[in-house]
Amino acid sequence: SGPTLDMPVPSSFNDIGQDWRLRHFVGWVWYEREVTLPERWTQDPRIRVVLRIGSAHSYAIVWVNGINTLEHEGGYLPFEVDISSLVQVGPLPLRVTIAINNTLTPSTLPPGTIRYMNDASRYPKGYFVQNTDFDFFNYAGLQRSVLLYTTPTTYIDDITVTTGVQQDSGLVNYQISVKRGSQFELEVRLLDAENKVVADGTGTQGQLKVPGANLWWPYLMHERPAYLYSLEVRLTAQTSVGPVSDFYTLPVGIRTVAVTESQFLINGKPFYFHGVNKHEDADIRGKGFDWTLLVKDFNLLLWLGANAFRTSHYPYAEEVLQMCDRYGIVVIDECPAVGLVLPQHFSNMSMNHHMRVMEELVRRDKNHPAVVMWSVANEPASSLESAGYYFKMVITHTKAVDPSRPVTFVTNSNYAADKGAPYVDVICVNSYYSWYHDYGHLELIQLQLGTQFENWYKTYHKPIIQSEYGAETIVGFHQDPPLMFSEEYQKALLEQYHLGLDEKRGKYVVGELIWNFADFMTNQTPQRVLGNKKGIFTRQRQPKAAAFLLRERYWKIANETRYPHSAARSQCLENSPLI
């Protein structure tokens, strides 16, 4: 039906070719791949064959050997389908076809609108543009892995783990879902980092008690951060075609999360978020998952002394969260509700879809100890009257699905007008003083930031995170005295913010997340020079001057807040931050 080209998976399709029409394409694209399955997969009736798509942005229809098997809406979360009946018919090649539509509408997440340009003197017939209200490029395609895997016909479908602490013992509560079987046994073992069994149990639910447990601590908060146990679940079942067994290992971090009027607590200790906002974004691959890039980013986070980031503004690949669990990087896990700025974005249709997305997000990420809070939106028009009911319902639903974590959304509304703020557990505020407001006037930042914090806290009495702040910087631009877009201006702006943050840090401000970790691509506008340049690193992950300033600050904060049991390692860690 049109031109074709080889397309790597995972990757965004936009930057792979040389055709500008593909880069800006809006509509349906088609992926197809033929594979030959192992003979056992197609002949053994005890095997279940599953096709799993890590993500497809934004609406996907899947065919297997020409048969429509699955549809999914939403571009950043996985979905899968049992294809056993389609492949266990003989040694035929398996043809997987996936059609993806990246069009954004008022009811999608993120939302968008299609605008038809009807002036025949300026535009050809049928010409349209995709409009969005978010500041990153709408990369699309199969941006995460597509894979085939097998389970037995009776199988472990899901595991839910919550943890707690009772005196010096760790508690691991588990619930296990088994599908397609009623005659089965479950054995559960918890192993420590040295592969020693520390607790065991049986059945679909229970509690494991670990005396003297090693807790999961964030990076730089403990001399042994990110301690992970392994929960092994073994299933044996009798089926009509004979006995089967299934086995799954889940990393488990024992930790608690709580919020008070002025503190965010991890394992009962005050935690201060000093980190970044990120994007899944890089040259050529777009939002396509790349292990090499991911490991580089984590090395930069460790070098920086960052202990947290927000998945702005959508769920990141599962491998990212696995790395966070292993390295102790705390995550505010955000759904793709960005650009909710029009009244129609708060309709019942949008709300129901939003709730389904939160269910999918919680189901995928609920067992990650690094995930300490859900974010249900970024910079919505929360001053609209309809936003109050909307966020009350979405937040209440999210808490019902996962009662173990606090919930927030990130606001840039006025404190007195925000209709959603009463329902969040933590106030997350974005502000860009001396950039989008009073630009060039660095001397105003401390006053305006102090007023911002005081107004929010007096109104809501909840802990506050400065969830975004920053300045656009073209690497290599220098100007002294500092002028906008120079490296000196970005550095000076951060310094003024830090003075204001330090006034409230330790009182009720519990975190700061710079915007942004690295430069990233956006739509073309006169205000963007090959994307958003607010990164402290370039898109190629090279540091700007502000990166060194932030590194000095984050290590200073880490040493100030380090607890006595790890104080002896303070100087060593400061001098050798890399793991």
XYZ file of C-alpha atoms in Angstrom:
579
model
C 0.000 0.000 0.000
C 3.034 2.273 0.056
C 6.805 2.468 0.372
C 8.503 0.166 2.878
C 11.842 0.218 4.643
C 13.636 -1.935 7.176
C 12.836 -0.738 10.669
C 14.817 -1.703 13.785
C 12.817 -2.695 16.856
C 12.936 -1.180 19.384
C 13.161 2.343 17.973
C 11.005 5.273 17.004
C 10.411 5.258 13.255
C 10.678 9.035 12.861
C 14.450 9.584 12.586
C 15.497 6.303 10.933
C 14.946 7.253 7.295
C 15.818 10.216 5.093
C 12.243 11.060 4.115
C 10.947 14.118 5.965
C 7.402 12.827 5.476
C 8.129 9.854 7.722
C 9.586 12.055 10.456
C 6.392 14.080 10.716
C 3.986 11.319 9.710
C 0.616 11.126 11.465
C -1.562 8.084 10.830
C -1.166 4.336 10.343
C 2.184 2.587 9.935
C 2.533 -1.171 9.552
C 5.169 -3.494 10.950
C 5.505 -7.094 9.829
C 7.890 -9.907 10.732
C 7.998 -13.632 9.953
C 9.686 -16.067 12.339
C 9.977 -19.833 12.671
C 9.070 -21.168 16.094
C 10.835 -24.060 17.842
C 9.081 -27.311 16.986
C 8.249 -28.002 20.626
C 6.306 -24.743 20.877
C 3.979 -25.803 18.085
C 3.475 -29.429 19.101
C 3.503 -29.690 22.904
C -0.071 -29.229 24.252
C 1.340 -28.353 27.698
C 2.912 -25.166 26.337
C 1.238 -21.780 26.108
C 2.738 -19.333 23.561
C 2.444 -15.593 24.234
C 3.161 -12.566 22.040
C 4.202 -9.556 24.133
C 4.582 -5.969 22.886
C 6.564 -3.716 25.235
C 4.781 -0.634 23.884
C 3.239 0.662 20.665
C 2.554 4.358 20.376
C -0.274 5.065 20.379
C -3.075 2.753 19.144
C -2.213 -0.748 17.947
C -3.941 -3.607 16.155
C -2.157 -6.978 16.078
C -2.633 -9.811 13.589
C -1.058 -13.262 13.818
C -1.003 -15.137 10.519
C -3.601 -12.695 9.247
C -5.992 -13.153 12.173
C -6.913 -10.114 14.273
C -5.860 -11.069 17.797
C -5.523 -7.910 19.861
C -6.073 -4.146 20.029
C -4.564 -1.766 22.572
C -4.840 1.938 23.299
C -1.979 3.795 24.964
C 1.608 4.215 23.891
C 3.861 3.518 26.888
C 2.728 0.296 28.552
C 2.996 -3.384 27.576
C 0.261 -5.677 26.323
C 0.171 -9.323 25.330
C -1.987 -12.086 23.885
C -2.046 -15.878 24.056
C -1.486 -17.116 20.487
C -1.244 -20.853 21.244
C -4.291 -21.794 19.191
C -2.882 -19.935 16.167
C 0.570 -21.519 16.201
C -0.092 -25.053 17.407
C -1.450 -26.144 14.036
C 1.777 -27.374 12.451
C 5.262 -26.141 11.532
C 4.146 -23.005 9.686
C 6.062 -19.707 9.692
C 4.615 -17.247 12.182
C 3.713 -13.885 10.651
C 3.162 -11.027 13.115
C 1.606 -7.832 11.748
C 1.202 -4.739 13.907
C -0.561 -1.597 12.688
C 0.116 1.509 14.773
C -1.664 4.857 14.674
C 0.125 7.745 16.404
C -2.801 10.182 16.119
C -3.604 11.943 19.382
C -7.192 12.974 20.147
C -8.866 14.818 23.053
C -9.490 11.476 24.825
C -6.043 9.889 24.418
C -3.173 10.163 26.897
C -1.431 12.378 26.065
C -4.242 14.244 24.295
C -4.045 16.182 21.057
C -6.203 17.568 18.272
C -6.180 17.288 14.496
C -6.598 20.637 12.773
C -7.600 20.717 9.115
C -6.250 23.687 7.188
C -9.108 24.722 4.913
C -7.596 27.779 3.235
C -7.208 26.433 -0.323
C -4.953 29.344 -1.248
C -2.357 28.228 1.305
C -2.835 24.488 1.807
C -3.650 21.527 -0.445
C -6.989 19.769 -0.033
C -7.174 17.581 3.084
C -4.060 19.106 4.667
C -3.985 18.758 8.452
C -1.596 19.126 11.385
C -1.412 17.336 14.723
C -1.562 19.870 17.550
C -0.384 19.013 21.059
C 0.069 20.889 24.318
C 3.261 19.267 25.526
C 6.875 20.174 24.912
C 8.466 16.996 23.573
C 8.449 15.345 20.166
C 5.685 12.796 19.621
C 7.976 9.933 18.648
C 6.101 6.794 17.612
C 6.436 3.168 16.593
C 7.518 -0.018 18.354
C 9.765 1.737 20.849
C 10.282 -1.243 23.145
C 10.902 -4.931 22.554
C 8.444 -7.282 20.890
C 8.972 -10.847 22.035
C 7.551 -14.349 22.159
C 7.675 -16.416 25.318
C 6.125 -19.570 26.702
C 4.553 -20.741 29.946
C 2.864 -23.992 30.910
C -0.888 -24.140 30.266
C -1.393 -23.668 34.015
C 0.848 -20.772 34.934
C 1.793 -18.027 37.383
C -0.080 -15.013 36.030
C 0.755 -12.303 38.564
C 2.522 -11.676 41.863
C 1.817 -8.760 44.178
C 4.279 -7.967 46.945
C 4.002 -5.389 49.706
C 6.560 -5.011 52.465
C 6.740 -3.694 55.986
C 8.950 -3.550 59.049
C 8.118 -4.893 62.492
C 10.793 -4.008 65.034
C 13.955 -5.519 63.508
C 12.117 -7.920 61.190
C 11.124 -7.355 57.585
C 7.680 -8.433 56.398
C 7.000 -9.590 52.846
C 3.317 -10.026 52.040
C 2.611 -11.866 48.801
C -0.412 -12.655 46.661
C -0.054 -14.994 43.681
C -2.520 -15.366 40.830
C -2.590 -18.704 38.982
C -4.489 -19.052 35.717
C -6.083 -22.045 33.999
C -5.844 -24.513 36.809
C -7.466 -25.542 40.079
C -5.286 -28.492 41.085
C -1.916 -26.985 41.882
C 0.611 -26.375 44.637
C 2.729 -23.288 45.233
C 6.035 -23.147 47.056
C 7.479 -19.746 47.957
C 11.037 -19.021 49.082
C 12.771 -15.759 49.899
C 16.525 -15.695 49.269
C 18.993 -13.039 50.390
C 21.743 -11.511 48.256
C 23.997 -14.510 49.050
C 21.285 -16.922 47.811
C 20.516 -18.177 51.311
C 16.889 -19.025 52.079
C 15.668 -16.658 54.822
C 11.935 -17.469 54.750
C 9.511 -19.781 52.983
C 5.825 -20.382 52.582
C 3.107 -22.080 50.556
C -0.154 -21.177 48.904
C -1.456 -18.205 46.927
C -1.016 -15.689 49.730
C 0.940 -15.295 52.899
C 3.455 -13.331 54.898
C 7.169 -14.033 55.127
C 9.003 -12.751 58.198
C 12.722 -11.943 57.882
C 14.501 -11.395 61.224
C 17.272 -8.794 60.999
C 16.246 -7.880 57.464
C 18.426 -5.738 55.242
C 16.204 -2.886 54.107
C 16.100 -1.336 50.651
C 17.605 2.131 51.036
C 18.021 4.835 48.385
C 21.422 5.638 46.897
C 23.601 7.679 49.303
C 21.184 7.117 52.197
C 22.901 3.989 53.531
C 26.266 2.268 53.299
C 24.544 -0.673 51.568
C 21.795 0.834 49.382
C 19.355 -1.012 47.143
C 19.482 -4.375 48.950
C 17.377 -6.880 47.042
C 16.027 -10.244 48.061
C 14.740 -12.792 45.528
C 11.225 -14.197 45.854
C 11.102 -17.601 44.153
C 7.679 -18.987 43.293
C 7.391 -22.595 42.117
C 4.127 -23.969 40.737
C 3.314 -27.636 40.162
C -0.039 -28.560 38.651
C -1.990 -31.473 37.267
C -3.643 -30.870 33.891
C -5.624 -32.948 31.451
C -2.452 -33.496 29.420
C -0.214 -34.323 32.376
C 1.799 -32.573 35.093
C 3.310 -29.117 34.452
C 5.516 -26.770 36.444
C 6.165 -23.018 36.345
C 8.809 -20.941 38.100
C 9.273 -17.210 38.562
C 11.831 -15.109 40.448
C 10.903 -11.595 41.571
C 13.431 -9.125 43.055
C 12.058 -7.765 46.344
C 13.196 -4.733 48.305
C 11.907 -4.483 51.866
C 11.089 -0.858 52.596
C 8.326 1.427 53.820
C 7.064 4.743 52.492
C 5.061 7.304 54.464
C 4.124 10.972 54.214
C 3.592 13.386 57.106
C 2.553 17.031 57.100
C 6.117 18.099 56.378
C 8.202 15.008 55.559
C 8.572 12.183 53.065
C 9.730 9.090 54.946
C 11.506 6.010 53.624
C 11.977 3.313 56.273
C 10.885 5.881 58.828
C 13.700 8.317 57.962
C 13.234 11.716 56.261
C 14.082 11.474 52.587
C 15.054 14.463 50.433
C 14.670 14.074 46.664
C 17.720 15.575 44.942
C 17.505 14.503 41.354
C 16.328 15.148 37.842
C 13.479 14.952 35.396
C 14.276 12.876 32.328
C 12.973 11.926 28.911
C 13.373 8.755 26.929
C 15.070 10.578 24.085
C 18.270 10.326 22.067
C 19.679 10.878 18.601
C 18.347 8.629 15.818
C 16.635 6.101 18.118
C 14.141 8.694 19.435
C 12.347 7.008 22.335
C 13.555 3.549 21.336
C 14.960 1.565 24.245
C 18.756 1.244 24.206
C 20.738 -0.573 26.919
C 23.930 1.331 26.100
C 22.216 4.679 26.563
C 20.498 3.520 29.748
C 23.730 2.419 31.408
C 25.397 5.699 30.402
C 22.527 7.658 31.941
C 22.807 5.739 35.195
C 26.539 6.347 35.367
C 25.806 10.052 34.966
C 23.147 9.928 37.707
C 25.598 8.265 40.089
C 28.334 10.751 39.196
C 25.890 13.589 39.757
C 24.887 12.331 43.192
C 21.241 12.189 42.138
C 19.028 9.911 44.217
C 15.745 10.281 42.331
C 13.975 11.117 39.102
C 10.461 11.475 37.771
C 9.433 9.539 34.670
C 8.362 12.731 32.932
C 5.914 12.528 31.265
C 5.012 8.863 30.700
C 5.980 5.418 32.007
C 9.534 4.461 31.043
C 10.700 1.041 29.877
C 10.615 -1.718 32.483
C 14.386 -2.104 32.268
C 14.748 1.466 33.575
C 12.891 0.591 36.767
C 14.870 -2.617 37.174
C 18.041 -0.507 37.109
C 16.541 1.881 39.676
C 15.823 -1.051 42.003
C 19.423 -2.252 41.654
C 21.072 1.141 42.133
C 18.747 2.729 44.685
C 17.428 5.523 42.473
C 14.007 6.586 43.765
C 11.237 7.027 41.179
C 8.131 9.176 40.940
C 6.267 7.079 38.362
C 4.187 9.265 36.047
C 1.466 8.289 33.600
C 1.229 9.982 30.148
C -1.369 12.553 31.242
C 0.479 15.612 29.970
C -1.174 18.418 28.023
C -4.569 18.204 29.753
C -5.323 21.887 29.234
C -8.758 21.997 27.553
C -12.173 21.440 29.193
C -12.842 18.409 26.951
C -9.751 16.708 28.399
C -11.670 16.287 31.669
C -14.644 14.411 30.196
C -15.955 11.127 31.577
C -14.492 9.332 28.552
C -11.047 10.757 29.308
C -11.395 9.980 33.003
C -12.302 6.335 32.389
C -9.361 5.928 30.031
C -7.099 7.667 32.551
C -8.176 5.192 35.242
C -7.481 2.225 32.956
C -4.005 3.587 32.238
C -3.320 3.913 35.971
C -4.459 0.309 36.465
C -2.030 -0.848 33.762
C 0.778 1.253 35.225
C 0.254 -0.041 38.765
C -0.001 -3.640 37.569
C 3.318 -3.283 35.726
C 5.321 -1.329 38.330
C 3.753 -2.185 41.711
C 6.568 -4.503 42.821
C 9.457 -2.087 42.247
C 10.817 -0.827 45.586
C 12.316 2.168 43.751
C 8.814 3.416 42.892
C 7.723 5.448 45.914
C 4.929 7.613 44.478
C 2.520 7.701 41.531
C 2.024 10.879 39.514
C -1.287 10.987 37.660
C -0.579 14.086 35.519
C 1.822 16.873 34.609
C 0.775 20.526 34.461
C -2.948 19.979 33.838
C -5.391 22.878 33.778
C -6.208 22.055 37.391
C -7.813 25.448 37.982
C -10.794 24.397 35.851
C -13.878 23.539 37.873
C -14.175 20.118 36.220
C -10.593 19.254 37.217
C -11.522 18.936 40.894
C -13.922 16.025 40.442
C -11.698 14.525 37.736
C -8.590 14.329 39.921
C -10.530 13.303 42.995
C -11.786 10.275 41.061
C -8.475 9.392 39.363
C -6.451 9.721 42.588
C -9.035 7.807 44.647
C -9.029 5.036 42.048
C -5.236 4.870 42.005
C -5.118 4.579 45.789
C -7.727 1.824 45.681
C -5.583 -0.118 43.198
C -2.427 0.473 45.269
C -3.005 1.631 48.873
C 0.719 1.309 49.672
C 2.021 4.451 47.918
C 1.252 8.171 48.007
C -0.199 9.814 44.901
C 0.474 13.236 43.413
C 0.245 15.218 40.215
C 2.597 17.960 39.108
C 1.039 21.412 39.019
C 1.873 24.835 37.624
C -1.456 26.348 38.658
C -1.924 29.086 41.232
C -2.081 27.656 44.760
C -5.423 29.351 45.480
C -7.090 28.145 42.282
C -5.851 24.546 42.052
C -8.881 22.243 42.317
C -6.881 19.009 42.374
C -4.331 19.839 45.067
C -6.622 18.903 48.005
C -6.494 15.256 46.887
C -2.728 14.731 46.535
C -0.401 13.522 49.291
C 2.587 15.621 48.211
C 2.517 19.016 46.464
C 4.721 18.944 43.349
C 5.187 22.427 41.878
C 6.791 23.527 38.606
C 8.021 27.108 38.322
C 10.395 28.923 35.986
C 11.140 32.239 37.668
C 13.486 34.463 35.632
C 12.905 32.279 32.598
C 9.262 32.287 31.533
C 8.475 35.041 34.051
C 10.518 38.192 34.658
C 13.082 36.761 32.280
C 16.579 38.001 32.828
C 15.887 39.159 36.389
C 17.763 36.642 38.504
C 17.536 38.911 41.542
C 13.814 38.121 41.908
C 14.081 34.345 42.228
C 14.600 34.012 45.979
C 11.674 36.301 46.842
C 9.283 34.684 44.364
C 10.305 31.140 45.281
C 9.913 31.824 48.982
C 6.438 33.282 48.396
C 5.508 30.240 46.299
C 6.486 27.778 49.025
C 4.845 29.711 51.821
C 1.548 30.065 49.965
C 1.329 26.385 49.093
C 2.270 25.204 52.568
C -0.039 27.587 54.454
C -2.926 26.477 52.245
C -2.433 22.685 52.265
C 0.066 21.729 55.006
C 1.626 19.042 52.853
C 5.267 18.407 51.956
C 6.421 20.152 48.774
C 8.737 19.100 45.959
C 10.106 21.632 43.489
C 9.370 19.253 40.644
C 10.711 21.437 37.804
C 12.949 24.486 37.478
C 15.672 25.431 35.028
C 16.819 27.496 32.071
C 17.462 26.968 28.372
C 21.189 26.806 27.582
C 22.995 26.478 24.275
C 26.198 24.597 25.007
C 29.229 26.787 24.290
C 27.342 30.071 24.655
C 29.143 32.209 27.237
C 28.257 35.628 28.576
C 29.388 37.460 31.697
C 27.440 39.103 33.273
C 25.063 36.182 32.613
C 22.551 36.525 29.791
C 19.765 34.116 28.852
C 20.752 31.000 26.894
C 24.369 31.187 28.081
C 25.895 28.528 30.315
C 26.558 31.244 32.882
C 22.860 32.164 33.046
C 21.745 28.567 33.609
C 24.306 28.216 36.374
C 23.360 31.541 38.012
C 19.645 30.712 37.870
C 20.249 27.378 39.583
C 22.320 29.059 42.274
C 19.479 31.474 43.096
C 16.959 28.621 43.209
C 19.247 26.675 45.535
C 19.439 29.579 47.971
C 15.642 29.694 48.058
C 15.349 25.917 48.404
C 17.798 25.863 51.281
C 15.589 28.309 53.202
C 12.790 25.718 53.279
C 14.742 22.465 53.093
C 14.378 20.640 56.377
C 11.092 22.430 57.103
C 8.560 21.234 54.546
C 10.308 21.244 51.167
C 11.283 17.609 50.619
C 12.835 17.657 47.174
C 14.146 19.333 44.044
C 14.226 17.908 40.531
C 16.023 19.876 37.849
C 14.473 20.291 34.411
C 16.123 18.578 32.636
C 18.680 15.808 32.805
C 19.551 16.141 29.087
C 18.491 18.180 26.071
C 15.671 16.539 24.117
C 13.772 16.865 20.864
C 10.545 18.874 20.542
C 8.253 19.998 17.762
C 9.697 22.710 15.549
C 8.860 26.207 16.786
C 10.682 29.563 16.696
C 11.266 29.126 20.460
C 13.127 25.817 20.136
C 16.571 25.409 18.561
C 16.668 21.706 17.619
C 14.689 20.853 20.710
C 14.545 21.854 24.358
C 17.952 22.895 25.676
C 17.251 22.961 29.425
C 19.371 19.875 30.004
C 22.384 19.979 32.286
C 23.781 17.472 29.787
C 23.539 17.752 26.018
C 21.463 15.270 24.060
C 24.755 13.404 23.513
C 25.232 13.260 27.333
C 28.078 15.767 27.595
C 28.033 18.063 30.655
C 27.286 21.771 30.619
C 28.687 24.011 33.353
C 25.508 23.566 35.414
C 26.140 19.812 35.711
C 29.232 20.450 37.834
C 27.350 22.951 39.997
C 24.539 20.455 40.563
C 26.993 17.655 41.284
C 28.661 19.737 43.997
C 25.281 20.545 45.525
C 23.893 17.014 45.478
C 26.964 15.499 47.093
C 26.900 18.248 49.723
C 23.246 17.489 50.512
C 23.977 13.760 50.614
C 26.759 14.265 53.135
C 24.656 16.624 55.273
C 21.767 14.166 55.467
C 23.778 10.952 55.648
C 22.825 8.913 58.698
C 25.307 8.056 61.458
C 25.602 4.393 60.476
C 27.114 5.418 57.142
C 28.934 8.617 58.126
C 32.284 6.844 58.165
C 32.075 6.372 54.432
C 31.050 9.945 53.686
C 34.354 11.290 52.417
C 35.134 8.108 50.516
C 31.795 8.213 48.727
C 32.146 11.882 47.895
C 35.507 11.302 46.254
C 34.486 8.101 44.459
C 30.812 8.348 43.541
C 30.765 5.739 40.793
C 29.654 2.218 41.574
